[in-house]
Coordinates of C-alpha atoms and ligand atoms in Angstrom, one line a residue:
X126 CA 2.1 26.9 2.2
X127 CA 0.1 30.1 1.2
X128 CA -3.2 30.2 -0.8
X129 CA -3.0 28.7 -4.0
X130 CA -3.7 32.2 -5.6
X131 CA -1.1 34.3 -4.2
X132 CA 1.9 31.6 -5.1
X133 CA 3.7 32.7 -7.9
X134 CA 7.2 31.2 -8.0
X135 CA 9.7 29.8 -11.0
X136 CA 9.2 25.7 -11.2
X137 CA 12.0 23.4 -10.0
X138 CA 12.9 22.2 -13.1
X139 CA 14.8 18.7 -12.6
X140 CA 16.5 17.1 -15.5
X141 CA 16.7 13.8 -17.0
X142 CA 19.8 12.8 -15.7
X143 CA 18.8 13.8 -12.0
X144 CA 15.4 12.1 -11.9
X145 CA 14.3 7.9 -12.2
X146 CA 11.5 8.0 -15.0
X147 CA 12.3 6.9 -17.8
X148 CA 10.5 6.2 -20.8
X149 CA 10.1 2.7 -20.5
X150 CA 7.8 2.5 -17.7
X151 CA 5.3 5.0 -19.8
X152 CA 2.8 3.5 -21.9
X153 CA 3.6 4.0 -25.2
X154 CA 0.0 5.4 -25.9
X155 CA 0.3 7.6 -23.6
X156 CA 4.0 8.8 -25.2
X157 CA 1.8 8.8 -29.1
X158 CA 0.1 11.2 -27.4
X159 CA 2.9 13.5 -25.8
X160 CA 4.9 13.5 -28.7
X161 CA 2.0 14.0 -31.2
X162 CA 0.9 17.2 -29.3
X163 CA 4.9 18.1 -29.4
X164 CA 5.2 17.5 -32.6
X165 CA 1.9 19.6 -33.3
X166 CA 3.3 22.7 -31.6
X167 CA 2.2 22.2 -28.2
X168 CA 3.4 21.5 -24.7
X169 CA 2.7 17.8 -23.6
X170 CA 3.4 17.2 -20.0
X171 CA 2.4 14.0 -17.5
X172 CA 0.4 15.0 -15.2
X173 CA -1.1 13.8 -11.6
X174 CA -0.4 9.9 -9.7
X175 CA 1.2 8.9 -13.3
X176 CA 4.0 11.1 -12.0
X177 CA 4.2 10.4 -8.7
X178 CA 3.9 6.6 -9.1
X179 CA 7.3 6.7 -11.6
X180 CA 9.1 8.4 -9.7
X181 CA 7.4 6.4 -6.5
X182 CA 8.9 3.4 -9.0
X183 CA 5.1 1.8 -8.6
X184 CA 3.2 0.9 -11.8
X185 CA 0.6 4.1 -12.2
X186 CA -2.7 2.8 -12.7
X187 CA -3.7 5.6 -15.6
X188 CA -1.4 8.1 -17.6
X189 CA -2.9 11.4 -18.1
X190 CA -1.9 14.1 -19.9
X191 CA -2.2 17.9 -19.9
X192 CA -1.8 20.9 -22.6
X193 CA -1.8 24.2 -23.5
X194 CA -3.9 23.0 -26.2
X195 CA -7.9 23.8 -26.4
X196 CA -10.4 20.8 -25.7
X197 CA -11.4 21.7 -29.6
X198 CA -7.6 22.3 -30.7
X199 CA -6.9 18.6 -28.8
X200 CA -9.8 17.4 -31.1
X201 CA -8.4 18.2 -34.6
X202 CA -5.0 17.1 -33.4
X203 CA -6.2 13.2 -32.8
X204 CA -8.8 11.6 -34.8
X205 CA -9.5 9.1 -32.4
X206 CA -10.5 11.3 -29.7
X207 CA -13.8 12.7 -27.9
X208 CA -14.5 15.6 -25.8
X209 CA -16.3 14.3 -22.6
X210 CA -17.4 15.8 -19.3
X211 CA -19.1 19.0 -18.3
X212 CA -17.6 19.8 -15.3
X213 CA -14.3 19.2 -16.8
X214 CA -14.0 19.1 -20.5
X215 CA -12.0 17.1 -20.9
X216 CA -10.6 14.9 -24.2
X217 CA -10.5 11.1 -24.6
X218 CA -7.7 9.6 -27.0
X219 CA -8.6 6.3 -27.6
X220 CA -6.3 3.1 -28.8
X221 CA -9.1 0.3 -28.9
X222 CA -9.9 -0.5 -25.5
X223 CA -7.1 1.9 -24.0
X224 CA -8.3 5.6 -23.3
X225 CA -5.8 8.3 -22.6
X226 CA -7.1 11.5 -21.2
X227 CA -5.9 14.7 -22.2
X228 CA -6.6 17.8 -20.0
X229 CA -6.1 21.5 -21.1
X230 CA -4.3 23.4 -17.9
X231 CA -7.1 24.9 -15.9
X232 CA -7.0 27.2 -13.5
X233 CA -8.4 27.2 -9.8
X234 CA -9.7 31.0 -9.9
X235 CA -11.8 33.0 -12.5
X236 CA -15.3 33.1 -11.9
X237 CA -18.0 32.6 -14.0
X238 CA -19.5 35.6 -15.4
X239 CA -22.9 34.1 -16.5
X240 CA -23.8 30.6 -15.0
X241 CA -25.9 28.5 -17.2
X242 CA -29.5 27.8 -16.3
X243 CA -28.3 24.1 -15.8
X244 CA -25.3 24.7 -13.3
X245 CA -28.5 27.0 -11.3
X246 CA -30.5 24.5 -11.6
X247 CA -28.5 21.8 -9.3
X248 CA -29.4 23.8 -6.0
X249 CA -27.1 25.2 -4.1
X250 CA -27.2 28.9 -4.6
X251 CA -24.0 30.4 -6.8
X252 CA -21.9 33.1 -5.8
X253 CA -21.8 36.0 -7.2
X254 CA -19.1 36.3 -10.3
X255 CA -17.0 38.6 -11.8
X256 CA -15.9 38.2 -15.5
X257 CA -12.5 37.9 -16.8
X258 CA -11.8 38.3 -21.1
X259 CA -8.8 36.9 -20.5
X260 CA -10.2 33.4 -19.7
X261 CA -12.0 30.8 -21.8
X262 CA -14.2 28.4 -20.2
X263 CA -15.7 29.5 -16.3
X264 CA -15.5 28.7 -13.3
X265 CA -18.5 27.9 -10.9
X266 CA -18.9 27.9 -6.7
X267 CA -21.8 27.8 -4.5
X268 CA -21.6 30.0 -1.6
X269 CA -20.2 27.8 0.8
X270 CA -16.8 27.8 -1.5
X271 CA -17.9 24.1 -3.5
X272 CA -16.8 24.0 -7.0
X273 CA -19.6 23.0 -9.3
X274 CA -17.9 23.6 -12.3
X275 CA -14.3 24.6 -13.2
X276 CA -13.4 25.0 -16.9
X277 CA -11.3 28.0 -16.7
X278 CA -7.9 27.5 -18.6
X279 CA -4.9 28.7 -17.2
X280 CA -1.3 28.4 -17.4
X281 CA 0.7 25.1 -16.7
X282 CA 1.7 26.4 -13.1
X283 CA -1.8 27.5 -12.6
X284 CA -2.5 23.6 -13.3
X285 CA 0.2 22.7 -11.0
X286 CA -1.7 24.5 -7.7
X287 CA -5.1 23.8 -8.6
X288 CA -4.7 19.9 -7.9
X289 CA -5.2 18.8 -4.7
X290 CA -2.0 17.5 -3.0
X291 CA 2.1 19.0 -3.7
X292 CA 2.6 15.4 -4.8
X293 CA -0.5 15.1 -7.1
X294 CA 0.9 18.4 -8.6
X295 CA 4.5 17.1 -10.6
X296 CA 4.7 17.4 -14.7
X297 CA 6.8 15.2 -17.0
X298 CA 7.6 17.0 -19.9
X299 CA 8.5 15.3 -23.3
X300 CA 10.3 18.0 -24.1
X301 CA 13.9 17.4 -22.7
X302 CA 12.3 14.4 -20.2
X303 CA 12.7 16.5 -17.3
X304 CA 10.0 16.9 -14.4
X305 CA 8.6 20.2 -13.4
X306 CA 8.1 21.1 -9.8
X307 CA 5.9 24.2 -9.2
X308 CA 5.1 23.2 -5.5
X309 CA 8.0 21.7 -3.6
X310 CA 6.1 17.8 -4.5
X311 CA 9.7 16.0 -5.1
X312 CA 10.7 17.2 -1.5
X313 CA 7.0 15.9 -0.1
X314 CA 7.7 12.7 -2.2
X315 CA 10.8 12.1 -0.6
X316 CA 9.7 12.7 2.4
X317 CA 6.3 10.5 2.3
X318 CA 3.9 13.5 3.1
X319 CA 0.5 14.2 1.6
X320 CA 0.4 18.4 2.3
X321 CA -2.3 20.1 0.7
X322 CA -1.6 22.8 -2.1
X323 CA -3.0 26.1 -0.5
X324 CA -5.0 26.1 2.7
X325 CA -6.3 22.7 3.9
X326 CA -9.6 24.1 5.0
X327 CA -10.4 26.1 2.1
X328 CA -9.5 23.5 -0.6
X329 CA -11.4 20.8 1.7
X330 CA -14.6 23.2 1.4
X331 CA -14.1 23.8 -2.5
X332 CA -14.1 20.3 -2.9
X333 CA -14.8 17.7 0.4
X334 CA -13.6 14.2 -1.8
X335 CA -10.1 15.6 -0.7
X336 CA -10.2 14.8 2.2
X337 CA -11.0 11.2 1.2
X338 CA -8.6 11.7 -1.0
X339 CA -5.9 12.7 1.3
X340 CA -6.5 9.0 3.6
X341 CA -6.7 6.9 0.6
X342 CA -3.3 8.8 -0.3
X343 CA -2.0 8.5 3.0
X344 CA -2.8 4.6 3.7
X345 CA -1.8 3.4 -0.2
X346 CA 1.7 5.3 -0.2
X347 CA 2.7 4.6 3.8
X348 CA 3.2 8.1 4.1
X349 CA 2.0 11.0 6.4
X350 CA -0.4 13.4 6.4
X351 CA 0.9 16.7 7.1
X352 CA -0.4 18.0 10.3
X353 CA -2.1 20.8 9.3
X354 CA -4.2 19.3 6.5
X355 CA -4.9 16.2 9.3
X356 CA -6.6 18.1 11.9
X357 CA -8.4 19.9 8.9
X358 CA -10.4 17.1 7.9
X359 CA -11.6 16.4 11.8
X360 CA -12.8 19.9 11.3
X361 CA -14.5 19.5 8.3
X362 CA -15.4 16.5 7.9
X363 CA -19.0 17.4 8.0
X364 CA -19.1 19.3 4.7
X365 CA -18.5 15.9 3.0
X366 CA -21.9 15.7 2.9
X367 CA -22.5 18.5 0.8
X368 CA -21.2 15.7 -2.2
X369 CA -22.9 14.1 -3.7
X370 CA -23.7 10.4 -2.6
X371 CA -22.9 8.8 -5.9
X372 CA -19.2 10.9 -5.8
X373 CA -18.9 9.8 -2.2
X374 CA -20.0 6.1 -3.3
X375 CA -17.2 6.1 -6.5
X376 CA -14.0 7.6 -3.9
X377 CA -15.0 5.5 -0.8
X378 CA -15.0 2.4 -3.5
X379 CA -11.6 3.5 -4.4
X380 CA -10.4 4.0 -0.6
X381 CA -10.9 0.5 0.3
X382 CA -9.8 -0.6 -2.8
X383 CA -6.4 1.0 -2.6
X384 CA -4.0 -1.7 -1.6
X385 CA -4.0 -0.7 2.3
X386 CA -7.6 -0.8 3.5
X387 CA -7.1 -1.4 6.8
X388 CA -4.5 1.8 7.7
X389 CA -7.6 3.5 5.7
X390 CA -10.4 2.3 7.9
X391 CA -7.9 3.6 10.9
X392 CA -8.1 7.3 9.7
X393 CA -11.4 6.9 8.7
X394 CA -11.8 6.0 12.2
X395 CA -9.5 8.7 14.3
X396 CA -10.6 11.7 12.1
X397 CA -14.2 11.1 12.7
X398 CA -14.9 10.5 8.7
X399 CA -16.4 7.3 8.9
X400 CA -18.9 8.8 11.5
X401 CA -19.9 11.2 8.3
X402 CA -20.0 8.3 5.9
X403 CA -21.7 5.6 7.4
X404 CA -23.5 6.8 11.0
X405 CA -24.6 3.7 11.6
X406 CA -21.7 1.6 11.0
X407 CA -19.7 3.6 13.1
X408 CA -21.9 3.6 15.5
X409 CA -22.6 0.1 15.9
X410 CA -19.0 -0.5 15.6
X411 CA -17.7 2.0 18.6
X412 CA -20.2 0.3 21.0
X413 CA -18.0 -2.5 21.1
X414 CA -14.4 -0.6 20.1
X415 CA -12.2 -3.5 20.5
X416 CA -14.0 -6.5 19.2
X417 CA -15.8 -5.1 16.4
X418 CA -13.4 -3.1 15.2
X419 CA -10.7 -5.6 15.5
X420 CA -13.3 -7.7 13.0
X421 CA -13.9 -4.6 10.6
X422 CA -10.1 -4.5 10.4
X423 CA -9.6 -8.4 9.7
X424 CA -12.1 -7.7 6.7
X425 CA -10.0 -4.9 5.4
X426 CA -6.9 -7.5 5.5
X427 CA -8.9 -9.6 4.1
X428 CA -9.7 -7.3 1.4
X429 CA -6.1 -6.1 0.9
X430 CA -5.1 -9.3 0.7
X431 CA -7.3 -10.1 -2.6
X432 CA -5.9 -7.2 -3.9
X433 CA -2.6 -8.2 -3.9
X434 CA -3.1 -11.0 -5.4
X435 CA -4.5 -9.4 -8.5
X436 CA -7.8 -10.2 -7.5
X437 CA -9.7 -7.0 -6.5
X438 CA -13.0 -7.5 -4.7
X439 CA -17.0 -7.0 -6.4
X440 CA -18.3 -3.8 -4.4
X441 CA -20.8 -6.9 -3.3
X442 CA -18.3 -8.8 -2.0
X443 CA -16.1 -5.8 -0.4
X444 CA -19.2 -4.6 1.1
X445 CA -20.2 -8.2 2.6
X446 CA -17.1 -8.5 4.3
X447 CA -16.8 -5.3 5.8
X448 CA -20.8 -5.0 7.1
X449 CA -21.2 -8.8 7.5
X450 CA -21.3 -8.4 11.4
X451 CA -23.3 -5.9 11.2
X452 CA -25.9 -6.3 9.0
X453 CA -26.5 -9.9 10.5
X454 CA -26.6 -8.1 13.8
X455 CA -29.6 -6.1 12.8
X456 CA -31.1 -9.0 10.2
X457 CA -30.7 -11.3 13.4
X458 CA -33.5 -9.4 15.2
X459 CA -36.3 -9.3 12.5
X460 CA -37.7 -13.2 13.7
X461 CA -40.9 -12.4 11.8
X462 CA -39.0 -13.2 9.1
X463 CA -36.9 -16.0 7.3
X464 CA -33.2 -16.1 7.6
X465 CA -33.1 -15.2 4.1
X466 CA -35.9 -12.9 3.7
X467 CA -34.7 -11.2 6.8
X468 CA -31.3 -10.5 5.4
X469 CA -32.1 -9.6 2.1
X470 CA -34.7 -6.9 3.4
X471 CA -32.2 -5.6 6.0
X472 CA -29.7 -5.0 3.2
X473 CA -31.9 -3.4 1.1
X474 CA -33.0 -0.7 3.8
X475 CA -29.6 0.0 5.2
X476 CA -28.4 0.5 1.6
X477 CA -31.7 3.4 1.2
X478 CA -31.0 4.9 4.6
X479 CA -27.2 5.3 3.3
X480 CA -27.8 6.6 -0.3
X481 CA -28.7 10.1 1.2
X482 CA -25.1 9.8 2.0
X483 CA -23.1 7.3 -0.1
X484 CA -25.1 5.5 -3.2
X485 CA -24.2 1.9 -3.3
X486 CA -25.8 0.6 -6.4
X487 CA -28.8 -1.4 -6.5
X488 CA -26.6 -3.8 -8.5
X489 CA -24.5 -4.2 -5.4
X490 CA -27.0 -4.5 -3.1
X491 CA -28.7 -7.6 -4.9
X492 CA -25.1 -9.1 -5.2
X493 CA -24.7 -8.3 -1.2
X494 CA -28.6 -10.2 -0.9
X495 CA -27.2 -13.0 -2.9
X496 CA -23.6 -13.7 -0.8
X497 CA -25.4 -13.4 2.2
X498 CA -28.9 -15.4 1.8
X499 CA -26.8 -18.3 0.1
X500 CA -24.5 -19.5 2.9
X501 CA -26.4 -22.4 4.0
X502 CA -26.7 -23.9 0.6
X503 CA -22.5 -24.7 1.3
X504 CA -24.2 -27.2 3.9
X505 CA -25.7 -29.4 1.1
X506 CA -23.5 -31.3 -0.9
X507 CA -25.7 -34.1 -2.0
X508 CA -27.1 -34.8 -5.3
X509 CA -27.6 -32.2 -7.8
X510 CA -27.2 -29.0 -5.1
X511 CA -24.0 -28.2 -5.8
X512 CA -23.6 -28.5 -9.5
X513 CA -26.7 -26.0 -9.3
X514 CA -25.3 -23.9 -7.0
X515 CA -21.9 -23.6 -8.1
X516 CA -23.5 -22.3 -11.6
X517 CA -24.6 -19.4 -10.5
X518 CA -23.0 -16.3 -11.3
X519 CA -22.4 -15.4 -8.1
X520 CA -21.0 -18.6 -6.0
X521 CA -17.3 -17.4 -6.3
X522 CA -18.3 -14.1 -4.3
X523 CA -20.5 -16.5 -1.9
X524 CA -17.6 -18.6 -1.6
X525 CA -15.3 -16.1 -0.8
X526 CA -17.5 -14.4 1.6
X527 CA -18.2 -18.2 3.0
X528 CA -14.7 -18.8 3.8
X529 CA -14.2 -15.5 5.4
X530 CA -16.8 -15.9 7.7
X531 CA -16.3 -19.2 9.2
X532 CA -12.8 -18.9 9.1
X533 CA -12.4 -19.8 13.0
X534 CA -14.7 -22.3 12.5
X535 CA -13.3 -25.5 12.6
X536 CA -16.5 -27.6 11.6
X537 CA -17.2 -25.3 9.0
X538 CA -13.8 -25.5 7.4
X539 CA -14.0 -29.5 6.5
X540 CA -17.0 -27.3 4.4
X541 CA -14.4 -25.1 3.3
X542 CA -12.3 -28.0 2.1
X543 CA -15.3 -30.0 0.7
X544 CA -15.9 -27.1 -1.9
X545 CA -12.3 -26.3 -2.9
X546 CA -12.3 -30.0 -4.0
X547 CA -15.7 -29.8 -5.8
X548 CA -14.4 -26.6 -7.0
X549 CA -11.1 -28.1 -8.5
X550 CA -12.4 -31.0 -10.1
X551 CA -15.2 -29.4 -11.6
X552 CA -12.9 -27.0 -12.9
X553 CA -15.3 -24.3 -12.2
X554 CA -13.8 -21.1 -12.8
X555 CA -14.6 -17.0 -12.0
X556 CA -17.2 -15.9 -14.6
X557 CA -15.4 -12.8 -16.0
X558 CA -19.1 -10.6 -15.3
X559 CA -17.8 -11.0 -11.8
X560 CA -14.6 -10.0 -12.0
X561 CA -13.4 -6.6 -10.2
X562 CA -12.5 -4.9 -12.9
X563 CA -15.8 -4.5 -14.7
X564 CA -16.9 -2.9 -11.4
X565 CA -14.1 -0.5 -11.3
X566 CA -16.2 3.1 -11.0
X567 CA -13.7 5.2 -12.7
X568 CA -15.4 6.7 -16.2
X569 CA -12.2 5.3 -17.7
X570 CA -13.5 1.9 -17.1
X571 CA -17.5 2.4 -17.8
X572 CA -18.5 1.0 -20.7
X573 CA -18.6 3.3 -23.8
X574 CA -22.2 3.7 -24.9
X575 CA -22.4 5.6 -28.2
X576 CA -24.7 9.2 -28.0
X577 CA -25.4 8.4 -31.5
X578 CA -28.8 6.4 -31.8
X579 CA -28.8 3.4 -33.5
X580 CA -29.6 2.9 -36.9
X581 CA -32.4 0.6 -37.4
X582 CA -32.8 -1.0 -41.0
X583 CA -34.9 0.5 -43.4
X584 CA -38.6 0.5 -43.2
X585 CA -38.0 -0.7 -39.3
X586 CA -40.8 1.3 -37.5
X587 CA -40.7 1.6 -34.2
X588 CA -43.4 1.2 -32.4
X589 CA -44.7 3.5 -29.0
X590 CA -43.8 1.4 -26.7
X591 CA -40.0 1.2 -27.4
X592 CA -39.7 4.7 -27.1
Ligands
LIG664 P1 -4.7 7.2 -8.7 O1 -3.4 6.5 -8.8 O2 -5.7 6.6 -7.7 O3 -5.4 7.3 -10.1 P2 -4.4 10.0 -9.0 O4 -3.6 11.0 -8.2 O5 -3.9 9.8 -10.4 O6 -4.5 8.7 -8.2 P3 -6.9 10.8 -10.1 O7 -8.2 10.8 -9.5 O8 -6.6 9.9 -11.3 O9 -5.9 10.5 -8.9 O10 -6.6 12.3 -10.5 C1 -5.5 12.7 -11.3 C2 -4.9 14.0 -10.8 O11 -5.9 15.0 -10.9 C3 -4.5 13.9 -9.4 O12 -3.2 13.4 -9.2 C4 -4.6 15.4 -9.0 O13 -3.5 16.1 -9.5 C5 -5.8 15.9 -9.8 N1 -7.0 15.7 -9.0 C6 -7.9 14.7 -8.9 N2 -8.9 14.9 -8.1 C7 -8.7 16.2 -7.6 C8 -9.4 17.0 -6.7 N3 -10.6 16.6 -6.2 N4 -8.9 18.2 -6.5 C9 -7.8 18.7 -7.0 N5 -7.1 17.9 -7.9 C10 -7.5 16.7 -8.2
LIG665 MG1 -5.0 8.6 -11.8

């Protein structure tokens, strides 16, 4: 396929009767919202992996929608909305706990004529820019082709080959029910490929989480990566770190949280990316290819298979499993230290070598410390131990990381089996705090915190040090 910015052609435009999503299978916020910005004069189309996952016939994690409709117009239309991001202004329609995002169609191409002092202020040096009247919003690279900012509305094909992948790229419009096809998606979809809208190589330097992006695509669907955007990312793999580490943390928490971990950690693997993310890691694991790689792989199964039973892993505990080996491997030689002391500070200085690259929380890392110094307290099951230990907010995560570790271990498993009866006649259940979904990085999913200060009661003063 050509650059993004020469392609100009008419959409494939498929009709109701010819195509599987139905109506159903939407949320019916998410239809409020399409028909309310019909019904208000504008276009209302379904955009992105809500798309593709209908017609896919999987259950789409989010709906999102997209307009011809201003962030400020989208405003007015929906009282219970809010305009969020910077680098995309976006809106936020909430239903109580449920968010629906609406997007206005951007466009991938119109410079910025006059970057804000702030965008200048994040480093890299910007590009020069010409200006366009045509255009609201603006849209902001560095040199080297990254997009730091890209608010530049545009038409809904425009939309269409600004997103990332021909699949990523299909519209479901309320109007008529039919899906739009600007970039040949529905024949990628049916043929299980992930092809890149536009050049591999320059949409991988605009923005390096595609190539991430493409993997985690890649392994969760079962389908191919076209060839050309495959050998890309071997080549540019090394821009990835040109992202920053908390992006990189949020999209290689999504990766091996997609469903298929361990055809990830393959690609991740062959294309050289997991070399980029994680040196050491990789390098510790292709010193011994076959055996520690077999073991990184039985930790992604392992992994995939709490996901498939509705039971998503903590970043702490997905992290545990995956660098267990590892980290005891390097913890295992500090013998100036305690077995617990040694972990914990082992963990902690891995996780601040790698946040140059990839920002695990702190939060993770004490949860990591936690999994890993407990494990011989699952040796003492007399008296009061256990009741005290299985209190603690995180024993489910120790547990789990327990029973993964030893699981070859036959006198480790009468253990195993000691604790799952404790377990079930204690009825000791997962504290919700714990529970995947409230680590879940996606902004969707962060809780709301009101930009509004809080109102104190009257004649409350506050004093210095709360400021
Ligand atoms: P998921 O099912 O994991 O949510 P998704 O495709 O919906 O997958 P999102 O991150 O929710 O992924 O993004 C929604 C859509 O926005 C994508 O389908 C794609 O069209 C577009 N998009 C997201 N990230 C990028 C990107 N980095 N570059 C270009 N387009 C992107
Ligand atoms: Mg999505």
């Amino acid at each position: 396929m050509s650059d993004p910015d020469s392609i100009k052609t008419s959409p494939k435009n498929v009709a109701r009767s010819d195509h599987k999503v139905s109506r159903k299978d939407i949320s019916p916020e998410a239809l409020k919202v399409l028909y309310h910005l019909k019904d208000s004069g504008y276009l209302g189309y379904l955009a992105g992996g809500g798309v593709r996952d209908l017609l896919l016939g999987r259950k789409p994690k989010d709906f999102d929608v997209v307009t011809d409709a201003n962030p400020n117009r989208v405003r007015r239309i929906f009282r219970n909305c809010r305009l969020i991001g910077r680098r995309f202004r976006l809106a936020h329609v909430f239903f109580g706990e449920k968010i629906i995002e609406v997007a206005t169609f951007r466009a991938n191409s119109t410079p910025d004529p006059k970057p804000n002092a702030e965008d200048q202020a994040e480093g890299p040096s910007v590009a020069q820019v010409q200006p366009n009247e045509n255009r609201h919003g603006s849209l902001l690279k560095t040199e080297d082709g990254v997009i730091l900012r890209d608010n530049v509305f545009g038409t809904p094909e425009e939309d269409a080959i600004r997103r990332d992948f021909t699949i990523n790229a299909l519209f479901y419009n309320i109007d008529g029910f039919g899906i739009i096809d600007y970039v040949d998606g529905l024949k990628d979809l049916d043929a299980g490929i992930i092809r890149s809208i536009g050049d591999p190589r320059v949409r991988y330097q605009e923005d390096p989480v595609r190539m991430i992006r493409a993997i985690r695509f890649a392994a969760m669907l079962g389908f191919h990566i076209e060839t050309n955007a495959y050998q890309a990312i071997s080549e540019f793999r090394e821009v990835l770190t040109k992202t920053s580490s908390a992006r990189l943390y949020e999209e290689v928490l999504k990766l091996f949280m997609c469903g298929n971990s361990r055809k990830a950690l393959d690609y991740l693997f062959d294309t050289g990316v997991l070399g980029v993310l994680f040196p050491k890691w990789n390098a510790w694991l292709a010193e011994d290819p076959d055996g520690r790689i077999g073991e990184a792989r039985r930790a992604c199964l392992q992994i995939d298979s709490w996901r498939q039973a509705g039971r998503p892993p903590t970043p702490g505990l997905l992290f545990s499993v995956l660098w267990g080996p590892f980290l005891e491997s390097i913890a295992d030689r500090r013998r100036d230290l305690r077995c617990g002391e040694a972990i914990t500070l082992t963990i902690m200085q891995y996780l601040y070598e790698l946040g140059e690259r990839v920002q695990v929380p702190k939060r993770a890392g004490y949860h990591m410390a936690h999994i890993f110094s407990s494990r011989h307290r699952f040796s003492r099951t007399n008296g009061k131990q256990p009741a005290r230990f299985a209190e603690r907010l995180f024993f489910h995560d120790a547990f789990d990381y327990f029973k993964f570790s030893v699981a070859e271990s036959a006198k480790e498993s009468e253990l195993v089996e000691w604790w799952n009866a404790y377990i079930a006649e204690h009825k000791i259940r997962r504290p919700e705090s714990t529970s995947a979904q409230s680590n879940d990085p996606s902004p969707r999913s962060r809780r709301r915190r009101s930009r509004r200060p809080r109102r104190r009661p009257r004649g409350h003063h506050q004093s210095p040090k709360q400021t």
